[in-house]
Short mmCIF file of C-alpha atoms and ligand atoms in Angstrom, two decimals:
data_model
loop_
_atom_site.label_atom_id
_atom_site.label_comp_id
_atom_site.label_asym_id
_atom_site.label_seq_id
_atom_site.Cartn_x
_atom_site.Cartn_y
_atom_site.Cartn_z
CA MET A 1 0.00 -0.02 0.03
CA SER A 2 1.41 3.38 -0.86
CA LYS A 3 1.52 5.95 1.86
CA LYS A 4 -1.10 8.50 2.38
CA ILE A 5 0.00 12.03 2.12
CA ILE A 6 -0.70 14.51 4.85
CA ALA A 7 -0.38 18.30 5.04
CA THR A 8 -0.99 20.53 8.07
CA THR A 9 -1.22 24.12 8.82
CA SER A 10 -1.79 26.57 11.66
CA LEU A 11 -4.24 29.48 10.77
CA ALA A 12 -5.49 31.68 13.57
CA GLY A 13 -4.47 29.19 16.33
CA CYS A 14 -1.76 28.92 18.90
CA PHE A 15 -0.03 25.76 17.59
CA GLY A 16 -1.46 23.93 20.51
CA CYS A 17 -3.13 21.49 18.24
CA HIS A 18 -0.01 20.79 16.46
CA MET A 19 1.63 20.13 19.89
CA SER A 20 -1.21 17.79 20.51
CA ILE A 21 -0.41 15.90 17.23
CA LEU A 22 3.22 15.47 18.58
CA ASP A 23 1.55 14.25 21.99
CA ILE A 24 0.83 10.84 20.36
CA ASP A 25 4.34 10.13 21.68
CA GLU A 26 5.99 7.08 20.28
CA ARG A 27 3.13 6.43 18.01
CA ILE A 28 4.62 8.86 15.76
CA LEU A 29 6.96 6.05 14.66
CA GLN A 30 3.86 4.16 13.55
CA LEU A 31 2.54 7.20 11.93
CA ILE A 32 5.51 7.77 9.65
CA GLU A 33 5.16 4.15 8.57
CA LEU A 34 1.59 5.10 7.42
CA VAL A 35 2.00 8.51 6.05
CA GLU A 36 4.30 11.01 4.30
CA PHE A 37 4.09 14.72 5.23
CA ASN A 38 3.98 17.28 2.54
CA LYS A 39 3.28 21.08 3.13
CA SER A 40 3.47 21.43 6.96
CA PRO A 41 5.28 23.40 9.76
CA VAL A 42 6.46 19.98 10.77
CA ASP A 43 8.90 19.50 7.82
CA ASP A 44 8.74 23.18 6.71
CA ILE A 45 7.59 22.41 3.23
CA LYS A 46 6.15 25.75 2.13
CA LYS A 47 4.27 24.83 -1.01
CA PHE A 48 2.31 21.71 -2.05
CA THR A 49 4.43 19.47 -4.23
CA LYS A 50 1.76 17.03 -5.08
CA GLN A 51 -1.91 16.35 -4.39
CA VAL A 52 -2.50 15.48 -0.67
CA ASP A 53 -4.79 12.87 0.69
CA ILE A 54 -5.49 14.63 4.21
CA GLY A 55 -5.15 18.33 5.03
CA ILE A 56 -5.37 19.19 8.62
CA ILE A 57 -6.32 22.74 9.63
CA GLU A 58 -5.60 24.22 13.01
CA GLY A 59 -7.08 27.64 13.63
CA GLY A 60 -9.82 29.68 12.05
CA CYS A 61 -9.64 32.62 9.64
CA CYS A 62 -8.89 35.86 11.26
CA ASN A 63 -7.14 37.65 8.38
CA SER A 64 -6.74 37.51 4.57
CA GLU A 65 -3.76 35.25 4.66
CA ASN A 66 -5.57 32.66 6.68
CA VAL A 67 -8.38 32.63 3.92
CA GLU A 68 -5.87 32.36 1.16
CA VAL A 69 -3.92 29.48 2.86
CA LEU A 70 -7.20 27.65 3.67
CA LYS A 71 -8.40 27.81 0.06
CA TYR A 72 -5.00 26.69 -1.06
CA PHE A 73 -5.41 23.55 1.25
CA ARG A 74 -8.92 22.91 -0.10
CA GLU A 75 -7.50 22.93 -3.67
CA ASN A 76 -4.69 20.63 -2.92
CA CYS A 77 -6.15 18.24 -0.40
CA ASN A 78 -8.74 15.44 -1.02
CA ILE A 79 -9.90 15.42 2.56
CA LEU A 80 -9.96 18.47 4.81
CA VAL A 81 -10.02 18.10 8.63
CA SER A 82 -10.75 21.04 11.06
CA LEU A 83 -8.55 20.18 14.08
CA GLY A 84 -9.51 22.05 17.36
CA GLU A 85 -11.96 24.53 18.51
CA CYS A 86 -10.56 27.43 16.69
CA ALA A 87 -10.86 25.77 13.25
CA ILE A 88 -14.36 24.51 14.24
CA MET A 89 -15.82 27.57 15.81
CA GLY A 90 -13.26 30.40 15.82
CA GLY A 91 -12.20 29.54 19.38
CA LEU A 92 -10.50 32.14 21.53
CA PRO A 93 -9.61 34.44 18.66
CA ALA A 94 -13.30 34.82 17.87
CA MET A 95 -13.97 36.37 21.30
CA ARG A 96 -13.21 39.66 19.48
CA ASN A 97 -16.18 38.89 17.16
CA GLY A 98 -18.46 41.21 19.21
CA ILE A 99 -15.97 44.05 19.12
CA PRO A 100 -15.35 46.28 16.20
CA VAL A 101 -12.02 45.81 14.59
CA GLU A 102 -11.07 49.38 15.03
CA GLU A 103 -11.66 49.13 18.82
CA CYS A 104 -9.46 45.89 18.95
CA LEU A 105 -6.51 47.69 17.12
CA GLN A 106 -6.83 50.73 19.19
CA GLU A 107 -6.60 48.67 22.48
CA ALA A 108 -3.86 46.50 21.15
CA TYR A 109 -1.59 49.13 19.73
CA LEU A 110 -2.63 52.50 21.19
CA ASP A 111 -4.41 52.32 24.49
CA GLY A 112 -3.40 49.04 26.07
CA PRO A 113 -1.66 49.16 29.43
CA THR A 114 1.40 47.63 28.08
CA VAL A 115 1.81 49.77 24.98
CA SER A 116 4.38 52.44 25.76
CA LEU A 117 6.93 52.16 22.97
CA ASN A 118 4.52 53.19 20.20
CA LYS A 119 5.18 56.96 20.77
CA GLU A 120 4.02 57.87 17.29
CA LYS A 121 0.76 56.17 17.75
CA ILE A 122 1.17 54.03 14.68
CA LEU A 123 -1.30 51.17 13.80
CA PRO A 124 0.49 48.46 11.71
CA ASN A 125 -0.14 49.44 8.17
CA ASP A 126 2.73 47.88 6.05
CA PRO A 127 1.29 46.65 2.78
CA GLU A 128 3.00 43.35 3.37
CA LEU A 129 0.74 42.60 6.36
CA PRO A 130 -2.46 40.55 5.73
CA MET A 131 -5.67 42.40 6.45
CA ILE A 132 -7.57 41.65 9.55
CA LEU A 133 -11.10 40.35 8.79
CA GLU A 134 -14.18 42.02 10.36
CA LYS A 135 -14.57 38.77 12.35
CA VAL A 136 -13.01 35.39 12.92
CA PHE A 137 -14.57 32.64 10.74
CA PRO A 138 -14.78 28.99 11.46
CA CYS A 139 -13.06 27.14 8.51
CA HIS A 140 -16.08 25.42 7.40
CA GLU A 141 -17.82 28.85 6.83
CA VAL A 142 -15.21 29.65 4.22
CA VAL A 143 -14.58 26.29 2.46
CA LYS A 144 -16.03 22.94 2.58
CA VAL A 145 -14.54 20.82 5.44
CA ASP A 146 -15.00 17.10 5.61
CA TYR A 147 -14.21 16.18 9.31
CA PHE A 148 -14.14 17.86 12.71
CA LEU A 149 -12.11 16.89 15.60
CA PRO A 150 -12.97 19.14 18.54
CA GLY A 151 -10.93 20.05 21.62
CA CYS A 152 -8.73 22.76 22.98
CA PRO A 153 -6.41 21.15 22.19
CA PRO A 154 -7.92 18.03 20.85
CA ARG A 155 -6.80 14.83 22.84
CA ALA A 156 -3.80 13.24 21.23
CA ASP A 157 -5.90 10.00 21.43
CA LEU A 158 -8.58 11.51 19.54
CA ILE A 159 -6.17 12.67 16.82
CA TRP A 160 -4.52 9.21 16.68
CA ASP A 161 -7.79 7.39 16.31
CA ALA A 162 -9.05 9.71 13.80
CA LEU A 163 -5.96 9.66 11.69
CA VAL A 164 -5.65 5.89 11.70
CA ALA A 165 -9.29 5.66 10.60
CA LEU A 166 -8.78 8.12 7.80
CA VAL A 167 -5.54 6.72 6.60
CA THR A 168 -6.76 3.06 6.71
CA GLY A 169 -10.27 3.93 5.37
CA ASN A 170 -12.16 2.61 8.26
CA GLU A 171 -15.08 4.21 10.20
CA MET A 172 -14.25 6.67 12.92
CA ASP A 173 -15.35 5.28 16.21
CA LEU A 174 -14.39 7.92 18.73
CA PRO A 175 -14.69 6.99 22.38
CA TYR A 176 -16.62 9.30 24.70
CA GLU A 177 -13.56 10.38 26.82
CA VAL A 178 -11.63 11.84 23.81
CA VAL A 179 -14.34 14.05 22.28
CA LYS A 180 -14.23 17.22 24.41
CA PHE A 181 -14.66 20.84 23.68
CA ASP A 182 -11.96 22.08 26.04
CA MET M 1 -59.02 3.30 42.56
CA ASN M 2 -55.87 1.92 41.16
CA ASN M 3 -53.00 4.52 41.54
CA THR M 4 -50.76 3.10 38.74
CA VAL M 5 -50.63 3.64 35.17
CA LYS M 6 -49.15 1.42 32.46
CA PHE M 7 -47.73 3.01 29.26
CA LYS M 8 -44.97 2.25 26.79
CA ILE M 9 -41.71 3.89 25.91
CA ASP M 10 -40.16 2.70 22.66
CA GLY M 11 -42.33 -0.61 23.06
CA ASN M 12 -41.16 -1.23 26.69
CA ILE M 13 -43.83 -1.31 29.25
CA VAL M 14 -43.35 1.28 32.11
CA THR M 15 -45.28 1.28 35.25
CA ALA M 16 -45.82 4.83 36.76
CA GLU M 17 -47.79 6.66 39.39
CA LYS M 18 -50.68 8.52 38.34
CA GLY M 19 -49.83 12.37 38.09
CA GLN M 20 -46.18 11.67 37.17
CA THR M 21 -44.80 13.31 34.15
CA ILE M 22 -43.36 11.18 31.36
CA VAL M 23 -39.86 12.28 32.39
CA GLU M 24 -40.29 11.45 36.00
CA ALA M 25 -41.78 8.04 35.14
CA ALA M 26 -39.05 7.22 32.55
CA HIS M 27 -36.14 8.34 34.81
CA ALA M 28 -37.70 6.23 37.69
CA ALA M 29 -37.79 3.11 35.34
CA GLY M 30 -34.12 3.79 34.32
CA ILE M 31 -34.85 5.26 30.84
CA TYR M 32 -33.13 8.48 29.90
CA ILE M 33 -34.99 11.23 28.30
CA PRO M 34 -32.68 14.29 28.02
CA THR M 35 -33.81 17.47 29.85
CA LEU M 36 -32.24 21.01 30.23
CA CYS M 37 -34.89 23.36 31.67
CA ASN M 38 -36.57 20.79 33.90
CA PHE M 39 -35.34 20.96 37.50
CA LYS M 40 -36.28 18.67 40.36
CA GLY M 41 -38.84 20.16 42.85
CA VAL M 42 -39.85 23.02 40.38
CA LYS M 43 -43.04 22.98 38.24
CA PRO M 44 -41.91 22.17 34.83
CA LYS M 45 -42.31 24.92 32.17
CA GLY M 46 -41.36 23.09 28.95
CA CYS M 47 -39.31 25.88 27.61
CA CYS M 48 -36.14 24.18 25.97
CA ARG M 49 -37.70 21.29 24.09
CA MET M 50 -34.79 18.97 24.80
CA CYS M 51 -37.24 16.35 26.16
CA SER M 52 -39.36 16.22 23.03
CA VAL M 53 -40.94 12.88 22.47
CA LYS M 54 -43.41 11.55 20.05
CA ILE M 55 -47.06 10.51 21.08
CA ASN M 56 -49.41 9.53 18.43
CA SER M 57 -47.06 11.06 15.94
CA ARG M 58 -47.21 14.48 17.75
CA TYR M 59 -44.27 16.15 19.43
CA MET M 60 -44.77 16.60 23.23
CA THR M 61 -42.51 17.82 25.87
CA ALA M 62 -41.97 14.86 28.24
CA CYS M 63 -41.28 17.05 31.20
CA THR M 64 -44.71 18.66 31.14
CA THR M 65 -46.89 15.82 29.94
CA PRO M 66 -48.44 13.60 32.59
CA VAL M 67 -48.45 9.80 31.87
CA SER M 68 -51.76 8.21 31.00
CA ASP M 69 -52.88 4.51 30.66
CA GLY M 70 -51.84 2.93 27.46
CA MET M 71 -49.94 5.89 26.10
CA GLU M 72 -47.21 5.03 23.49
CA VAL M 73 -44.27 7.21 23.70
CA GLU M 74 -41.42 7.28 21.19
CA ASN M 75 -38.09 8.33 22.67
CA ASN M 76 -35.01 6.89 21.36
CA ILE M 77 -35.68 7.03 17.63
CA ASP M 78 -33.42 8.47 14.99
CA GLU M 79 -35.75 11.39 14.21
CA LEU M 80 -35.94 12.39 17.77
CA VAL M 81 -32.27 11.97 18.47
CA ASP M 82 -31.42 14.24 15.43
CA MET M 83 -34.00 16.78 16.46
CA ARG M 84 -32.55 16.87 19.96
CA LYS M 85 -29.03 17.27 18.53
CA SER M 86 -30.25 20.14 16.47
CA ILE M 87 -31.70 21.91 19.43
CA ILE M 88 -28.42 21.54 21.21
CA GLU M 89 -26.61 22.96 18.10
CA LEU M 90 -29.02 25.79 18.01
CA MET M 91 -28.18 26.74 21.55
CA PHE M 92 -24.39 26.69 20.76
CA VAL M 93 -24.64 28.91 17.79
CA SER M 94 -27.12 31.43 19.25
CA GLY M 95 -24.79 32.22 22.05
CA ASN M 96 -21.17 32.54 22.46
CA HIS M 97 -19.86 29.28 23.84
CA PHE M 98 -16.12 29.34 24.14
CA CYS M 99 -15.75 26.18 26.26
CA PRO M 100 -11.96 26.32 26.69
CA SER M 101 -12.31 29.60 28.61
CA CYS M 102 -15.59 28.70 30.54
CA GLU M 103 -15.28 27.83 34.32
CA LYS M 104 -18.38 25.54 33.93
CA SER M 105 -16.63 23.39 31.34
CA GLY M 106 -16.64 19.68 32.45
CA ASN M 107 -19.66 20.15 34.63
CA CYS M 108 -21.95 22.03 32.07
CA GLU M 109 -25.14 20.27 31.05
CA LEU M 110 -25.31 21.84 27.55
CA GLN M 111 -21.82 20.69 26.85
CA ALA M 112 -22.51 17.35 28.30
CA LEU M 113 -25.45 16.90 25.91
CA GLY M 114 -23.22 18.12 23.03
CA TYR M 115 -20.97 15.10 24.13
CA ARG M 116 -23.67 12.62 24.48
CA TYR M 117 -25.04 13.38 21.03
CA GLN M 118 -21.54 13.56 19.61
CA MET M 119 -21.89 17.31 18.28
CA LEU M 120 -18.58 17.61 16.44
CA VAL M 121 -19.70 20.87 14.73
CA PRO M 122 -23.18 22.50 14.61
CA ARG M 123 -24.90 22.35 11.31
CA PHE M 124 -26.00 25.97 11.74
CA PRO M 125 -23.81 29.18 11.20
CA PHE M 126 -22.41 30.61 14.31
CA SER M 127 -24.18 33.93 15.09
CA PHE M 128 -21.62 35.45 17.36
CA PRO M 129 -24.23 37.79 19.04
CA GLN M 130 -23.09 40.75 21.09
CA LYS M 131 -23.76 40.00 24.59
CA GLY M 132 -22.54 41.47 28.02
CA ILE M 133 -21.37 40.24 31.29
CA ASP M 134 -22.63 41.76 34.48
CA ALA M 135 -19.93 41.54 37.11
CA SER M 136 -21.40 44.18 39.60
CA SER M 137 -22.36 41.67 42.30
CA PRO M 138 -19.49 40.94 44.73
CA LYS M 139 -20.51 37.24 44.61
CA ILE M 140 -21.32 36.23 41.13
CA MET M 141 -20.87 37.08 37.50
CA LYS M 142 -23.87 36.83 35.12
CA ASP M 143 -22.50 36.04 31.59
CA GLN M 144 -25.19 36.51 29.02
CA ASN M 145 -22.95 35.00 26.41
CA ARG M 146 -23.86 31.51 27.76
CA CYS M 147 -27.36 31.97 29.13
CA ILE M 148 -29.88 29.60 27.46
CA MET M 149 -32.80 31.11 29.28
CA CYS M 150 -33.88 27.96 30.90
CA LYS M 151 -35.44 29.96 34.00
CA ARG M 152 -33.94 27.49 36.52
CA CYS M 153 -32.32 30.45 38.45
CA MET M 154 -35.48 32.46 38.30
CA LYS M 155 -37.50 29.49 39.82
CA THR M 156 -34.95 28.52 42.50
CA ILE M 157 -32.92 31.40 43.74
CA LYS M 158 -35.07 33.56 46.02
CA ASP M 159 -34.57 35.55 49.32
CA GLU M 160 -36.22 34.72 52.52
CA ASN M 161 -39.41 36.55 51.41
CA GLY M 162 -39.59 34.59 48.12
CA LYS M 163 -38.38 37.67 46.05
CA ASN M 164 -36.46 36.49 42.79
CA TYR M 165 -32.87 37.34 42.37
CA PHE M 166 -33.22 36.78 38.70
CA ALA M 167 -35.79 38.03 36.29
CA PHE M 168 -36.41 38.71 32.57
CA LYS M 169 -35.46 42.02 31.01
CA ASN M 170 -36.41 43.24 27.51
CA ARG M 171 -38.57 41.33 24.99
CA SER M 172 -38.24 39.23 21.85
CA ASN M 173 -34.79 38.69 20.67
CA LYS M 174 -33.40 41.16 23.08
CA VAL M 175 -34.62 39.22 26.05
CA GLU M 176 -32.16 38.42 28.93
CA VAL M 177 -32.12 36.91 32.20
CA VAL M 178 -30.61 39.42 34.59
CA LEU M 179 -29.53 39.65 38.17
CA ASP M 180 -31.43 42.22 40.29
CA ALA M 181 -28.76 44.92 40.81
CA GLU M 182 -29.66 45.72 44.42
CA MET M 183 -30.21 42.17 45.62
CA GLY M 184 -27.03 41.09 43.87
CA LYS M 185 -24.99 43.44 46.06
CA THR M 186 -25.92 41.63 49.25
CA MET M 187 -26.46 38.08 47.89
CA PRO M 188 -25.42 35.64 50.61
CA ASP M 189 -22.55 33.33 49.90
CA ASP M 190 -24.45 30.04 50.03
CA LEU M 191 -27.11 31.32 47.68
CA ALA M 192 -24.52 32.60 45.30
CA LYS M 193 -22.89 29.08 45.15
CA LEU M 194 -26.32 27.39 44.72
CA ALA M 195 -27.06 29.85 41.77
CA MET M 196 -23.99 28.58 40.05
CA GLU M 197 -24.93 24.91 40.83
CA ASN M 198 -28.40 25.26 39.60
CA CYS M 199 -27.62 27.10 36.42
CA PRO M 200 -27.01 24.21 33.85
CA VAL M 201 -24.40 26.20 31.85
CA GLY M 202 -21.74 28.78 32.75
CA SER M 203 -24.01 31.85 32.85
CA ILE M 204 -23.76 32.29 36.55
CA ILE M 205 -20.28 32.01 37.86
CA TYR M 206 -19.32 32.14 41.50
CA LYS M 207 -16.49 34.66 41.74
CA GLU M 208 -12.86 34.10 42.84
CA ILE M 209 -12.92 30.31 42.51
CA GLY M 210 -12.50 28.70 39.02
CA TYR M 211 -11.10 25.91 37.41
CA ASN M 212 -10.42 24.14 40.64
CA GLU M 213 -11.20 20.62 39.35
CA PRO M 214 -8.60 19.08 37.18
CA ILE M 215 -9.54 17.88 33.78
CA GLY M 216 -10.37 14.27 34.05
CA THR M 217 -12.20 14.50 37.31
CA ARG M 218 -15.19 16.67 36.40
CA LYS M 219 -18.71 15.49 36.16
CA TYR M 220 -19.00 14.69 32.50
CA ASP M 221 -15.34 14.02 31.75
CA LYS M 222 -15.74 10.29 31.71
CA THR M 223 -19.41 9.48 31.91
CA PRO M 224 -22.04 10.78 29.63
CA ILE M 225 -24.87 12.90 31.10
CA GLY M 226 -27.91 10.41 31.67
CA SER M 227 -25.72 7.58 32.54
CA GLU M 228 -26.62 7.96 36.16
CA ILE M 229 -30.35 7.35 35.12
CA GLU M 230 -29.97 4.60 32.60
CA VAL M 231 -30.07 0.93 33.79
S1 LIG R 1 -21.68 27.25 29.28
FE1 LIG R 1 -21.21 25.19 28.73
S2 LIG R 1 -21.38 25.02 26.44
FE2 LIG R 1 -21.22 27.16 27.19
S3 LIG R 1 -19.03 27.71 27.05
FE3 LIG R 1 -19.51 27.13 29.24
S4 LIG R 1 -19.08 24.90 29.19
FE4 LIG R 1 -19.19 25.38 26.97
S1 LIG R 2 -28.61 32.01 33.99
FE1 LIG R 2 -28.43 29.88 33.99
S2 LIG R 2 -30.23 29.15 35.08
FE2 LIG R 2 -30.62 31.38 34.67
S3 LIG R 2 -31.79 31.18 32.76
FE3 LIG R 2 -29.71 31.54 32.12
S4 LIG R 2 -29.07 29.45 31.79
FE4 LIG R 2 -30.88 29.24 32.98
S1 LIG R 3 -36.78 19.69 29.70
FE1 LIG R 3 -38.68 19.64 28.86
S2 LIG R 3 -38.87 21.37 27.78
FE2 LIG R 3 -36.97 21.63 28.80
#
C-alpha cells in the first residue's frame, strides 16, 4: 500500500493542536510508517509539491492570509479536517467577534496598558501585512470541510484514532472520553 | 381506585404513578430522556424542548406531559435523536460558547449533551451575538453569552421573602435573564454558590474560585450525562 500524504497548517491558532499531534508520543513512529508529510510546519515544506490525501487545519480565519492558505489547502487536499476549537468555531480569537476591529486595534496598539513604545501612535499598516477580517470565521464557513475533531487542544488519542481511521479507510469510532470541547 | 398507570416507551412497558410526568416516570424506570430546563422540585415549564418525544405522531415535551394509561411514547428514535441534537446545536450557535475559557466546562449540562449526542460541529452558522457580562455583584458574574434562558435560576434562587434574584429583561430577541442589581450586592454566599450550581451552563459564575477541578475528574469528563439514570 502506498503511503497516504498529509499536510498541516496553523491559521488563527496557537500551535497547541500541532503540539497535541506530537503528543501521540512514540506512536509517531507508527505514523511515519503509514504516512508521508507534505506542506506542513513539521517539515517546513512551504508549497504543495503534489496532491495530498488529508489536510489538517488548525485555527480559524482571522485575516486575509488565513483565507488564502485555507483555500490553497482545499484545492490541494482530497480530505480536509478541522482540528480543534479555533478551526471549528473560531475559538478564543473569535472572542473579538463582538468588538469592532477598530476598537481591537486601538486597544492592542494604542491604548493597552502595556503599549508604551508606540510613541508615534502607529497602527500596523505595512502593505505586506495581511488584512484583519471583520470577524474570525470557522473554517467550514469559508470552504467545505469534511471532518471535525474538537478539543482545545484535541486529545492526542482523538487525533490518533481519527488519523488511523482516515488513513486506513475505516469508520471513525471515537470514544466518549476523547471528544471534548476544552 | 388503582393509582398506577401502564404505558410504553419505545415499546417497553413502564409502570408509573398517576400524576407523574413522562420524564419522572421514565427516569424512575431507568430510561433516559434528556432534559435541560426541567429541574427537580420545580413545576416544569417546557421551554427548552430537549425532552421532546412523540406521542401519536405528535411532538410533546415529556417534562410537562403527565402519563396516562396505554400511552405509547417514542423516545430513542433516529428522528428525535437528530432533532434533539439540532436543538443543542442551535443553543451553541445562538450564544457565545467558548468552552475552553468557561469555568463551567466539564460540569456543564449543555456541553454534556453536546458530548452525548456527539456534536462535532453545529450544522447552523455561528451567530456570534453581542452580549454582555454583569460583574457588579461581589459574589457572582452573570454572563449573557452563555445563558440559555432556561429559567432555572428564576425559579430556584429567592430571598427569605420569596423575592427573585433573577428576572427577565427586555422582550423578543433582546430578552435576557438578569440579576437584580440591588439584591446582587448583598447576595449571601451560600445562595451565590447554589445559583451557580442550579444554572445548567456557565451563565452564573461564583467569583474568585474557578477551574479548581482538574480535567479528567469533572462530572462529565468520563461518563455521559444521563448514564446515572440509565439501567
Ligand atoms: S456554558 Fe457550557 S457550553 Fe457554554 S461555554 Fe461554558 S461549558 Fe461550554
Ligand atoms: S442564568 Fe443559567 S439558570 Fe438562569 S436562565 Fe440562564 S441558563 Fe438558565
Ligand atoms: S426539559 Fe422539557 S422542555 Fe426543557
